[in-house]
Amino acid sequence: MREIKNKRAIVTGGTRGIGRAIVKELAARSCCGVLFSDVAFVYNSCDECAEEIMSEIPDPTKIFAFKADASSFEEAQATVNAAIEKLGGVDILVNNAGITRDNLLLRMTEKEFDDVINANLKSVFNYTKAVLRPMINQRYGRIINIASVVGLIGNPGQANYVASKAGVIGFTKSVAREVASRGITVNAIAPGFIETDMTKKLNEEQRKKLLQNVPMQRMGVPEDVAKVVAFLCSGDADYITGQVIAVDGGLTM
Ligand code: NAP
């Protein structure tokens, strides 16, 4: 992988699961002096998780934590401004924050629908809009949106979540077309079933059933996704934009 030196990254939802692995992947490479210099991550509620991750990073002077609700437009703008001040700019945005509020549509409340759309889709609009001008001005940017395989194939009991992730995929392709000529790439990753707090809710029977559809017959780990993020930020991915890369053990092949 051709490495890029001295890049500055913002990661939303960086305290747990996939986001945490992304932060560690980017920061670890910065520690070895090869890939990214600084990482700012955003989280919503878990202060202990933020402290824990800061303590796990080899060079904590290169990592900054911001507590903000990614679904708030104003908070996103303020957070990006503050992160840019700390980092000295922004080259990479990873839109990873996300939640589930599963229910069959007949039972789904308006709040369950709105909360998921706001946390998963509006947050992507908020953060992408906030970083776009600085990225356009410097004629360089890498934006990576964490979608989901269910945004491609649907899933019963998740109409709100699937709508948000299909929205993220459409958003990715539209913005990729808008900014391709400015040196900015915009791609999505569609994880399959990854071992995190989000999937801990599944019982043994649900797991068994899901794995029947996964040719590799195992769930993924957060690092499987983080490594693809690092690839999309590297020089090796300079000619890739508007794509959705499934990291799913073959589920959607
Ligand atoms: P997770 O373990 O539940 O972690 C979610 C992270 O997002 C936490 O750091 C959380 O911070 C943060 N977050 C949630 N809402 C936020 C908000 N409004 N503002 C700021 N931060 C917020 O989830 P995960 O499984 O790692 O999922 C990460 C992403 O991958 C999500 O977009 C998810 O939809 C997607 N994904 C996951 C899977 C899977 O199998 N796990 C599959 C496909 C796609 P706090 O702890 O502070 O709330």
CSV table of C-alpha atoms in Angstrom, one decimal, residues 68-82 122 125-127 130:
chain,number,residue,atom,x,y,z
A,68,ALA,CA,-21.3,15.8,20.3
A,69,ASP,CA,-24.5,14.4,18.8
A,70,ALA,CA,-23.7,13.7,15.1
A,71,SER,CA,-27.4,14.1,14.2
A,72,SER,CA,-27.3,17.8,15.2
A,73,PHE,CA,-26.3,20.1,12.3
A,74,GLU,CA,-25.1,22.9,14.6
A,75,GLU,CA,-23.1,20.6,16.8
A,76,ALA,CA,-21.5,18.9,13.7
A,77,GLN,CA,-20.4,22.3,12.3
A,78,ALA,CA,-19.0,23.4,15.7
A,79,THR,CA,-17.2,20.0,16.2
A,80,VAL,CA,-15.6,20.1,12.7
A,81,ASN,CA,-14.4,23.7,13.3
A,82,ALA,CA,-12.9,22.7,16.6
A,122,LYS,CA,-28.5,13.2,8.6
A,125,PHE,CA,-25.0,15.1,5.5
A,126,ASN,CA,-24.0,17.2,8.6
A,127,TYR,CA,-20.3,16.1,8.7
A,130,ALA,CA,-18.9,20.7,7.2
